[in-house]
Short mmCIF file of C-alpha atoms and ligand atoms in Angstrom, two decimals:
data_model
loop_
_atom_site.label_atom_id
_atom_site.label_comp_id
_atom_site.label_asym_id
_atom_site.label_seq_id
_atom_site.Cartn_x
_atom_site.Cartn_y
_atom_site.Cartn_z
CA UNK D 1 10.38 -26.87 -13.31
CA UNK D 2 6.69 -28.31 -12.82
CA UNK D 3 4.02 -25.55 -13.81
CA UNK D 4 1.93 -24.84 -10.95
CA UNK D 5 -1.83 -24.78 -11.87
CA UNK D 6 -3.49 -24.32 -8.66
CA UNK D 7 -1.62 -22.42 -5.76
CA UNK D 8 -3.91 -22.77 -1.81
CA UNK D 9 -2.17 -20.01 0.54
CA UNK D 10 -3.21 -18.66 3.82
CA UNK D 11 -5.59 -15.95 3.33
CA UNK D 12 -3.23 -12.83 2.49
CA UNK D 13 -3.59 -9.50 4.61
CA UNK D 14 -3.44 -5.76 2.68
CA UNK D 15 -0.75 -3.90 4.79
CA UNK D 16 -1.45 -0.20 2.46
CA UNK D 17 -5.28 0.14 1.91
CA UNK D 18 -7.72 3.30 0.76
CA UNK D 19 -11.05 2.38 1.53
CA UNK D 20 -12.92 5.91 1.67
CA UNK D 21 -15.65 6.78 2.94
CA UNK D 22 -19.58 6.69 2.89
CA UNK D 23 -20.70 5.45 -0.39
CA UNK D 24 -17.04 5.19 -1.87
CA UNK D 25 -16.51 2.79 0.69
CA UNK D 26 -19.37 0.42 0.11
CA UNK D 27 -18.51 -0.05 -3.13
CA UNK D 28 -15.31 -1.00 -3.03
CA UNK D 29 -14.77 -2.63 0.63
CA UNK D 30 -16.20 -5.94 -0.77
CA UNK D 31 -13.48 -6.85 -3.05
CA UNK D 32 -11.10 -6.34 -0.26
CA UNK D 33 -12.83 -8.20 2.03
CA UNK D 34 -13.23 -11.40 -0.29
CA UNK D 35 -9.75 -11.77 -0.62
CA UNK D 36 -8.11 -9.95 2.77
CA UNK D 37 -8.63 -10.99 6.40
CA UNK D 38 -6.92 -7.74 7.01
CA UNK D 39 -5.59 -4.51 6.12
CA UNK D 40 -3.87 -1.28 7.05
CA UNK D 41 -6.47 1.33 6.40
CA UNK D 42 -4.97 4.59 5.26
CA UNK D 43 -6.13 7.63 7.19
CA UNK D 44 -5.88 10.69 4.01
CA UNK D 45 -9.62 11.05 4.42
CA UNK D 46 -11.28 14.78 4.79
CA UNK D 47 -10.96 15.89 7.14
CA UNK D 48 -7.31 12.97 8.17
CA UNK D 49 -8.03 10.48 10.67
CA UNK D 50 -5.31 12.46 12.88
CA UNK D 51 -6.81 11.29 16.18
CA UNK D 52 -7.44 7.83 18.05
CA UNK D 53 -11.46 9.11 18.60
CA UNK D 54 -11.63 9.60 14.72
CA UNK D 55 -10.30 6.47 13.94
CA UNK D 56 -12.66 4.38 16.40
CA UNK D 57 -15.36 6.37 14.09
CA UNK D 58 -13.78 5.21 11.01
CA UNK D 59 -13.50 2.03 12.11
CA UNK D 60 -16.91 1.62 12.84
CA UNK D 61 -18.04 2.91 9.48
CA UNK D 62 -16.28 0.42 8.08
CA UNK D 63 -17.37 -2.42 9.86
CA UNK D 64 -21.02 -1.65 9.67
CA UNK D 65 -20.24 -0.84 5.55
CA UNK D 66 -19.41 -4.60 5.59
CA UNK D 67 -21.60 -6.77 3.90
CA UNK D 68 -22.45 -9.90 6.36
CA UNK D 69 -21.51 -12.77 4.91
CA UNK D 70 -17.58 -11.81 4.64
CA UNK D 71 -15.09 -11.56 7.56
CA UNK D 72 -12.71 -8.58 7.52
CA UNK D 73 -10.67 -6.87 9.91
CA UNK D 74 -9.67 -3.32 9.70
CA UNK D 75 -6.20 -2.38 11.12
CA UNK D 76 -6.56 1.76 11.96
CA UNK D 77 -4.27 3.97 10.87
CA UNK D 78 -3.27 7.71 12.65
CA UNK D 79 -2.58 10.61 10.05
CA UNK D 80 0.75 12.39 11.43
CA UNK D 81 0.68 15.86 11.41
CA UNK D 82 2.80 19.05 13.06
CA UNK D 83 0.64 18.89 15.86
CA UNK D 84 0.65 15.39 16.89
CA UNK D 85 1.24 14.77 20.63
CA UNK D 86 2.94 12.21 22.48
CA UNK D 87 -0.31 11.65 24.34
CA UNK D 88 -1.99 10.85 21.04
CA UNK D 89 0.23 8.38 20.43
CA UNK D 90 0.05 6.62 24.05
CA UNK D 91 -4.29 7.35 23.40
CA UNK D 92 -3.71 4.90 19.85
CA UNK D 93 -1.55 2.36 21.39
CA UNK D 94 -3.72 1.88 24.42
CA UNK D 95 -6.71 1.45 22.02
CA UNK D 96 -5.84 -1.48 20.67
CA UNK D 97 -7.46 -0.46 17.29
CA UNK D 98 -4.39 1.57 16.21
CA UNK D 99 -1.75 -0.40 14.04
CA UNK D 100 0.46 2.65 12.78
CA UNK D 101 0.87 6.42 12.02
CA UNK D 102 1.12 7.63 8.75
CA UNK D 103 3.67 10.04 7.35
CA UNK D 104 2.41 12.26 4.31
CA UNK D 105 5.16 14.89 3.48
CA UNK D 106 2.78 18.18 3.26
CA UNK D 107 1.07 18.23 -0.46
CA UNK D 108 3.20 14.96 -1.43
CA UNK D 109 -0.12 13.42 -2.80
CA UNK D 110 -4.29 12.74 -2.41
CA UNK D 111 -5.63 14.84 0.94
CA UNK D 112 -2.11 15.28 2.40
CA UNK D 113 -2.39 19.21 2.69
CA UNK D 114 -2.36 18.49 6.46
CA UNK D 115 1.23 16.22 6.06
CA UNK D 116 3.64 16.77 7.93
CA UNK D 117 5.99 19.95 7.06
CA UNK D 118 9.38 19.13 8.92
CA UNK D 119 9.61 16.14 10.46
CA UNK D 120 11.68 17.65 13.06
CA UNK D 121 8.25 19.08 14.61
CA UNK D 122 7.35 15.16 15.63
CA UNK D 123 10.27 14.71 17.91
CA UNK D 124 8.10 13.83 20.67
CA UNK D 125 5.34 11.87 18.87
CA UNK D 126 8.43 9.34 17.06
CA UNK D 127 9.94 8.92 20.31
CA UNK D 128 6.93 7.56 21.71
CA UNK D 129 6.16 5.86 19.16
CA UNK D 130 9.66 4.52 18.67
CA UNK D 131 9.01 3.56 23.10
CA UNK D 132 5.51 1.65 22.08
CA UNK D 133 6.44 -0.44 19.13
CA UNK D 134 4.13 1.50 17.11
CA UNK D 135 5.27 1.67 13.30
CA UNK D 136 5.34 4.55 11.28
CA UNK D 137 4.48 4.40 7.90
CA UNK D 138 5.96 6.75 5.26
CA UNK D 139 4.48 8.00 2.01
CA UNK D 140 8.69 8.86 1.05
CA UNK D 141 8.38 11.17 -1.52
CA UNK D 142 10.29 15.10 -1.17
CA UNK D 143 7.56 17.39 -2.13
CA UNK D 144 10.52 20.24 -3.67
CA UNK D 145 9.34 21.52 -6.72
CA UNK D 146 13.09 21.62 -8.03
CA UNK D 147 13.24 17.67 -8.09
CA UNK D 148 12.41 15.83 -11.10
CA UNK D 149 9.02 13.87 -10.17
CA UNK D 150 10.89 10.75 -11.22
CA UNK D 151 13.55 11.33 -8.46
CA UNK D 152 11.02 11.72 -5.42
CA UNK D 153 11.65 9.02 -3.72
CA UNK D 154 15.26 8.72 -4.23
CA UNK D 155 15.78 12.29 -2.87
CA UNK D 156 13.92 11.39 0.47
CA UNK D 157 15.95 8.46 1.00
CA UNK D 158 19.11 10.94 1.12
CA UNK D 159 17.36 13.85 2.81
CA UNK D 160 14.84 12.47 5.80
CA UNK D 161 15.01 8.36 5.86
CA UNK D 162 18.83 7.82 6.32
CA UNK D 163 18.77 10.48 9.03
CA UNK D 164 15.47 8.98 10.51
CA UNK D 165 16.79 6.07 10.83
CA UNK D 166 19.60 7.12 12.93
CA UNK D 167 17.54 9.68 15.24
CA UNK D 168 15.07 7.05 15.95
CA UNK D 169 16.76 3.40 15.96
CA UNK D 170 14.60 0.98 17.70
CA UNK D 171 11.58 2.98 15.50
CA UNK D 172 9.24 0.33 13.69
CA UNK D 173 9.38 1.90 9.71
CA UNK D 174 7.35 0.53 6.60
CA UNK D 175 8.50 2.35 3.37
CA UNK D 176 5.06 2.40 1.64
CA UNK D 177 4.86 1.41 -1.92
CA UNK D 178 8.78 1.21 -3.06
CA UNK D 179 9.07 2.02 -6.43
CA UNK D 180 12.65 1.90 -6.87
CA UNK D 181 15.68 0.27 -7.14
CA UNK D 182 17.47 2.88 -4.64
CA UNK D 183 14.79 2.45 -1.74
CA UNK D 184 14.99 -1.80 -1.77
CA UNK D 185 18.30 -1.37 -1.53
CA UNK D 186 17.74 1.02 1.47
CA UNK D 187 15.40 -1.53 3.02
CA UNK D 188 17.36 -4.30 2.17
CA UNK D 189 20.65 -2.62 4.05
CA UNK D 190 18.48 -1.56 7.07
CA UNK D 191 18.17 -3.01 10.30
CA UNK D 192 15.23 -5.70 10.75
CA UNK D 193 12.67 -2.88 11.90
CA UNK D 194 12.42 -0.68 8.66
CA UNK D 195 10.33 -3.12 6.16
CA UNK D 196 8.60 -2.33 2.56
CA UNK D 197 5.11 -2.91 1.21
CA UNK D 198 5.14 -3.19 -2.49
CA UNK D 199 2.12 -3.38 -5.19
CA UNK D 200 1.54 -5.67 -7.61
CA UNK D 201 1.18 -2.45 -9.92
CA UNK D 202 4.69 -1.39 -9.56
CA UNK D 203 5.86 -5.26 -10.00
CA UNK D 204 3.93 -5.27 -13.22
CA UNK D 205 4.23 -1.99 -15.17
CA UNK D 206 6.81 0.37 -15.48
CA UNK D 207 6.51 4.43 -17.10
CA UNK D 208 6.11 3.33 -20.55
CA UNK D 209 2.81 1.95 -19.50
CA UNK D 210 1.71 5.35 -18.73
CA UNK D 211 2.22 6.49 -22.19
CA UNK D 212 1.67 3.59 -24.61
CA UNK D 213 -0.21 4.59 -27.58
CA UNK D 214 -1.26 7.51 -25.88
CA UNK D 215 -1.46 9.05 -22.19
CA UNK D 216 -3.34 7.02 -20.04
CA UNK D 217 -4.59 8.32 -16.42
CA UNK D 218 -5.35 5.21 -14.67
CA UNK D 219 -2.02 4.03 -14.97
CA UNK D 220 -1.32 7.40 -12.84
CA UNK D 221 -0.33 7.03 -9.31
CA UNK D 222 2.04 8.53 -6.97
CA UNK D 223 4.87 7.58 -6.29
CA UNK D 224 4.70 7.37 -10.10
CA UNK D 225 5.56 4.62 -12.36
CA UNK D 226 9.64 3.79 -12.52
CA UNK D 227 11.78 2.72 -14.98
CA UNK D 228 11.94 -0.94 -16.16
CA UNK D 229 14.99 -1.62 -14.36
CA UNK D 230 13.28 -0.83 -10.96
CA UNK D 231 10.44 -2.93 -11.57
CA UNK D 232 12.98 -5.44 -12.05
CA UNK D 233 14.72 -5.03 -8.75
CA UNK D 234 11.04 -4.63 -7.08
CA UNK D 235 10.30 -7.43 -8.29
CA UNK D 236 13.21 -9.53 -6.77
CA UNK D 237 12.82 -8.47 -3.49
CA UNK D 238 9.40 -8.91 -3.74
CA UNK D 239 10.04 -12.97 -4.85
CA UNK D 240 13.25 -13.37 -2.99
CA UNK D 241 11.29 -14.61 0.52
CA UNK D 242 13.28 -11.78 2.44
CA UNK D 243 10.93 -11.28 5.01
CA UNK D 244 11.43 -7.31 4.97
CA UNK D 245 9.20 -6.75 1.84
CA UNK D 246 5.44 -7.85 1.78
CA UNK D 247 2.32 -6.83 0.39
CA UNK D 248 0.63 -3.34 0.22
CA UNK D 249 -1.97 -2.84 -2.70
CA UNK D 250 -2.19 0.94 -2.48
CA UNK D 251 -5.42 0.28 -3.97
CA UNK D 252 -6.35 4.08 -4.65
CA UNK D 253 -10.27 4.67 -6.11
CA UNK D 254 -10.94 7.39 -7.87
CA UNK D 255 -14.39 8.38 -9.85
CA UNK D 256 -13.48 8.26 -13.69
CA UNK D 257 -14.45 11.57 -14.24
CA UNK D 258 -11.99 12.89 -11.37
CA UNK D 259 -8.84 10.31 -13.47
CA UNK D 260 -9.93 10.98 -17.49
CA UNK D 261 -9.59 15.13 -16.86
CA UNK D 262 -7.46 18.15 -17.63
CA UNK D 263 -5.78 17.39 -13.55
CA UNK D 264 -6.37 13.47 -12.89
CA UNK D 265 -5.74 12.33 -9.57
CA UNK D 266 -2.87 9.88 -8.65
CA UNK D 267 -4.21 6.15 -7.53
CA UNK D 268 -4.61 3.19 -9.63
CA UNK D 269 -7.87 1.19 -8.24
CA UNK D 270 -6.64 -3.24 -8.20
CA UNK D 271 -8.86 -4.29 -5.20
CA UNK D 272 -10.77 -6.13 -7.50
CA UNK D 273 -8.24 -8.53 -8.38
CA UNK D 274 -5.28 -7.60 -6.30
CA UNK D 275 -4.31 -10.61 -5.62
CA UNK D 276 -4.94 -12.52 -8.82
CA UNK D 277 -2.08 -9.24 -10.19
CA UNK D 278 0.12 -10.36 -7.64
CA UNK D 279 -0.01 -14.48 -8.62
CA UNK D 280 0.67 -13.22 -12.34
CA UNK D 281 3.89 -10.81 -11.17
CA UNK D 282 5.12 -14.24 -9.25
CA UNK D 283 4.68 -16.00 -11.81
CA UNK D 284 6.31 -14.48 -13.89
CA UNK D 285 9.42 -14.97 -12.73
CA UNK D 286 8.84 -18.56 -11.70
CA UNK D 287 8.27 -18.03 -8.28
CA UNK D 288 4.74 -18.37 -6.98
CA UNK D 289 6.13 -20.59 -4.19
CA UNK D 290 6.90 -17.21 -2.68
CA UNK D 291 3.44 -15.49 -2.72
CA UNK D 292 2.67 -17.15 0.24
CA UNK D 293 5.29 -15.64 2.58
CA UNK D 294 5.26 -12.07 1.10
CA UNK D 295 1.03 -12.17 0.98
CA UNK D 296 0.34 -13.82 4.32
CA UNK D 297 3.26 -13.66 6.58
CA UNK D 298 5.84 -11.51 7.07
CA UNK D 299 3.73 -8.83 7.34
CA UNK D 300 1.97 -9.87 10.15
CA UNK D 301 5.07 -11.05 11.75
CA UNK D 302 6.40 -7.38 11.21
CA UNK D 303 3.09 -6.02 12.83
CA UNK D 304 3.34 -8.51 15.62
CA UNK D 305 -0.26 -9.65 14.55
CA UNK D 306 -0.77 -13.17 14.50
CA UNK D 307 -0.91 -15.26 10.82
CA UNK D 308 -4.30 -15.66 9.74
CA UNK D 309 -5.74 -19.55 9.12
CA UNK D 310 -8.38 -19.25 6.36
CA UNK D 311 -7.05 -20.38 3.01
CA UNK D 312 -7.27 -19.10 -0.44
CA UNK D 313 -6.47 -20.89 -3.96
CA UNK D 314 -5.71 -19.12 -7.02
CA UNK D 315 -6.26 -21.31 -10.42
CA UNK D 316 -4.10 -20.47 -13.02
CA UNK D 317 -7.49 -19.57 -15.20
CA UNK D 318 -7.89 -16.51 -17.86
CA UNK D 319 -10.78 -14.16 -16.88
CA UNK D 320 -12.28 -10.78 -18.23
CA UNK D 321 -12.21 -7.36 -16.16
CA UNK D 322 -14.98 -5.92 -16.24
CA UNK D 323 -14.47 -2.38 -18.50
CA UNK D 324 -15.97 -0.26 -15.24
CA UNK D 325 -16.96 -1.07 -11.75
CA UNK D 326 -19.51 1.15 -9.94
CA UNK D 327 -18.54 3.74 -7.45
CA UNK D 328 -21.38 5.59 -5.32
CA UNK D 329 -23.90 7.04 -8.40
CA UNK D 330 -20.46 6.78 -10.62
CA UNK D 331 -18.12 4.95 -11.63
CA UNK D 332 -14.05 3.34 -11.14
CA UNK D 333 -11.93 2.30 -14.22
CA UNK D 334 -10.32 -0.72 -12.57
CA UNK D 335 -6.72 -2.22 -13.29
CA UNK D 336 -6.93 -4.30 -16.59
CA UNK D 337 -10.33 -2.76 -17.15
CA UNK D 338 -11.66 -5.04 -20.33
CA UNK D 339 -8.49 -6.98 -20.34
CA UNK D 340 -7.58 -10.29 -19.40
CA UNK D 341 -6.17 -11.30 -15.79
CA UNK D 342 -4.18 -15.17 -15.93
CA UNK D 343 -5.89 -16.14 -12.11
CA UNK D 344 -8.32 -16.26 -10.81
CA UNK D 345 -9.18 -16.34 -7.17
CA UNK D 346 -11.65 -18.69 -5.51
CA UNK D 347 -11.63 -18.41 -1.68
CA UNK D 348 -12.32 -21.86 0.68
O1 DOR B 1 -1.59 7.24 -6.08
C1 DOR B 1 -1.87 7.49 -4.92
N1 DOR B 1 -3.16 7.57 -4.51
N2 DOR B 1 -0.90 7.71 -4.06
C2 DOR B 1 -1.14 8.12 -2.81
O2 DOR B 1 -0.20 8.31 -2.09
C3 DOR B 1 -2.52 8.40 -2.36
C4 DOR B 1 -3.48 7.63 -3.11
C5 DOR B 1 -4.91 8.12 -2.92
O3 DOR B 1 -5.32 8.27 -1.77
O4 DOR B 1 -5.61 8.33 -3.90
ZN1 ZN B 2 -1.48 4.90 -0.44
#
C-alpha cells in the first residue's frame, strides 16, 4: 500500500453543526467556514428556531457574522416541537432556506426542554414532511431515567425509530451522531431514505477517554462516548463508501467555565480542525481514499443539494492545537487542546 502524503478532495459540507449565537457565533463560525461550503445548522438555540420566520432571522445573523473573505452557506434547520403544524412545515419547504426539522426528545440534551414529548403529537407535521421530501433529523436518545446513560441510544432504536420507520416510510431520516454499533446496523438494514452523520470524535475516542488519568469534561458529549467496539464498527461504516453514512461534526462550543464545573455541559468543540480529525480517523485504518465520498458527497446527494466544486488538500503534516481558543470575552477548550493533530488543512 503507497502512503498517501497529500490527499485534494472537494470541499466537504458539515451535515450536524452548532454555531450559536451573537458573539458565540463570531468566534467560532470562521473555522467552519474555512473548511465547509456548507452545513446543517442546528436550531437548540434560546429561545429554538421552531419557526420558518425565526430561522430566516438566524440565517441572516449568520451570514452577516461571516467574515468577507470566506464563502459559506448555511443550510436552516426547524426545531420540532408538540406544537408543530403541518402549515409550518409547507411555510419551511416553500422557503427554500429550510433543509430539515430537528427531533430533540424533551430534556435529551443542550436547550431541548422544548423537545418533543411523544412523538405521536407530530402525526401531522411527519406526514407532511414525509409528502415534501423534507428530512427529519433525530437527536435518538430515550430520555427515561431508568436506562443506563450508556444504553440511550440503543433503547430508542427499539422504542420510537423501528416504529417510525414503519408509520412514516417514504420519510427522509438522518440518525444524528451514531455512536453505536446497534444504530449502524439499524441504518445499514434500513431502506435508502434513513442515513447517519457520524463525528470524527466518536471515530476517534471511545469512554475510556473520558476517564484517563482522571475525569475529563471536554471529552463530555451526548450521546456519550461508547465502548471501543462501537467505535470500531463506526468507524467501518464510516470508511466502507456506503453512501448512507457521511459527515456531521456535532461541533458543540461551550465556555470553559460552563465544561470544567460541578454540572459540565455535553458538546465537545472540533470546528477548528474537524476535518484534519477526520483525515487522521481514515487514516487510520488505511482508507483516506474514502474521505472524499463520506465528506463531500453522499451527503449532499442525500439532501438533494448539488456537490460542491471548490477543492481542499490535507498534507499529512504534524501541527500544535492551540491550548484555548477565544469565545465572546471567554474562552473554548478545543479538541486536542495543546496536543498534536497528524494534518493539516490548506484550502485552494
Ligand atoms: O454534546 C452535545 N452538545 N450534544 C447535543 O446533542 C447538543 C450539543 C450542544 O448543543 O451543546
Ligand atoms: Zn448536535
Amino acid at each position: 500500500m503507497t502512503t498517501i502524503n497529500i490527499l485534494t478532495i472537494t470541499q466537504p459540507d458539515d451535515w450536524h453543526l452548532h454555531l450559536r449565537d451573537g458573539e458565540a457565533l463570531k468566534a467560532v463560525l470562521p473555522d467552519s467556514a474555512r473548511q465547509f461550503a456548507r452545513a446543517i445548522v442546528m436550531p437548540n438555540l434560546r429561545p429554538p428556531v421552531s419557526s420558518t420566520a425565526l430561522a430566516v432571522a438566524y440565517r441572516q445573523r449568520i451570514l452577516a457574522a461571516l467574515p468577507s473573505d470566506l464563502n459559506f452557506e448555511p443550510l436552516m434547520t426547524l426545531y420540532l416541537t408538540d406544537n408543530t403544524r403541518a402549515e409550518e412545515i409547507r411555510t419551511a419547504v416553500a422557503s427554500g432556506i429550510v433543509h430539515g426539522v430537528k427531533f430533540y426528545p424533551a430534556g435529551a440534551t443542550t436547550n431541548s426542554d422544548s423537545g418533543v414529548t411523544d412523538l405521536a403529537r407530530c402525526k401531522l407535521a411527519l406526514a407532511e414532511m414525509e409528502r415534501l421530501g423534507l428530512p427529519l433529523l433525530l437527536h435518538a436518545e430515550v430520555t427515561d431515567k431508568h436506562v443506563d446513560v450508556f444504553d440511550r441510544e440503543r433503547v430508542f432504536i427499539e422504542r420510537h425509530m423501528v416504529t417510525l420507520i414503519k408509520d412514516y416510510p417514504a420519510l427522509k431520516v438522518v440518525f444524528e451522531h451514531i455512536t453505536t454499533k446497534d444504530a449502524a446496523d439499524f441504518v445499514l438494514q434500513s431502506p435508502s431514505n434513513v442515513a447517519a452523520t457520524i463525528t470524527a470524535h466518536h471515530l476517534l475516542m471511545n469512554r475510556n477517554d473520558m476517564f484517563v488519568g482522571g475525569i475529563k469534561p471536554h471529552h463530555y458529549c451526548l450521546p456519550i462516548l461508547k465502548r471501543e467496539e462501537h467505535r470500531q464498527a463506526l468507524l467501518r461504516v464510516a470508511t466502507s463508501g456506503n453512501a448512507k453514512f457521511f459527515l456531521g461534526t456535532d461541533s458543540a462550543p461551550h465556555a470553559k467555565h460552563t465544561k470544567e464545573a460541578a454540572c459540565g455541559c455535553a458538546g465537545m468543540y472540533t470546528a477548528h480542525a474537524a476535518m484534519e480529525l477526520y483525515a487522521e480517523a481514515f487514516d487510520s485504518v488505511g482508507e483516506l481514499d474514502k474521505l472524499e465520498g463520506f465528506a463531500s458527497f453522499y451527503g449532499a446527494d442525500f439532501y438533494g443539494l448539488p456537490r460542491n466544486t471548490g477543492r481542499i488538500q490535507l498534507h499529512r503534516q504534524n501541527w500544535t492545537v492551540s491550548a484555548s481558543l477565544p469565545f465572546a470575552g471567554d474562552s473554548i477548550i478545543p479538541l486536542r487542546a495543546g496536543q498534536t493533530i497528524a494534518w493539516k488543512m490548506q484550502s485552494l
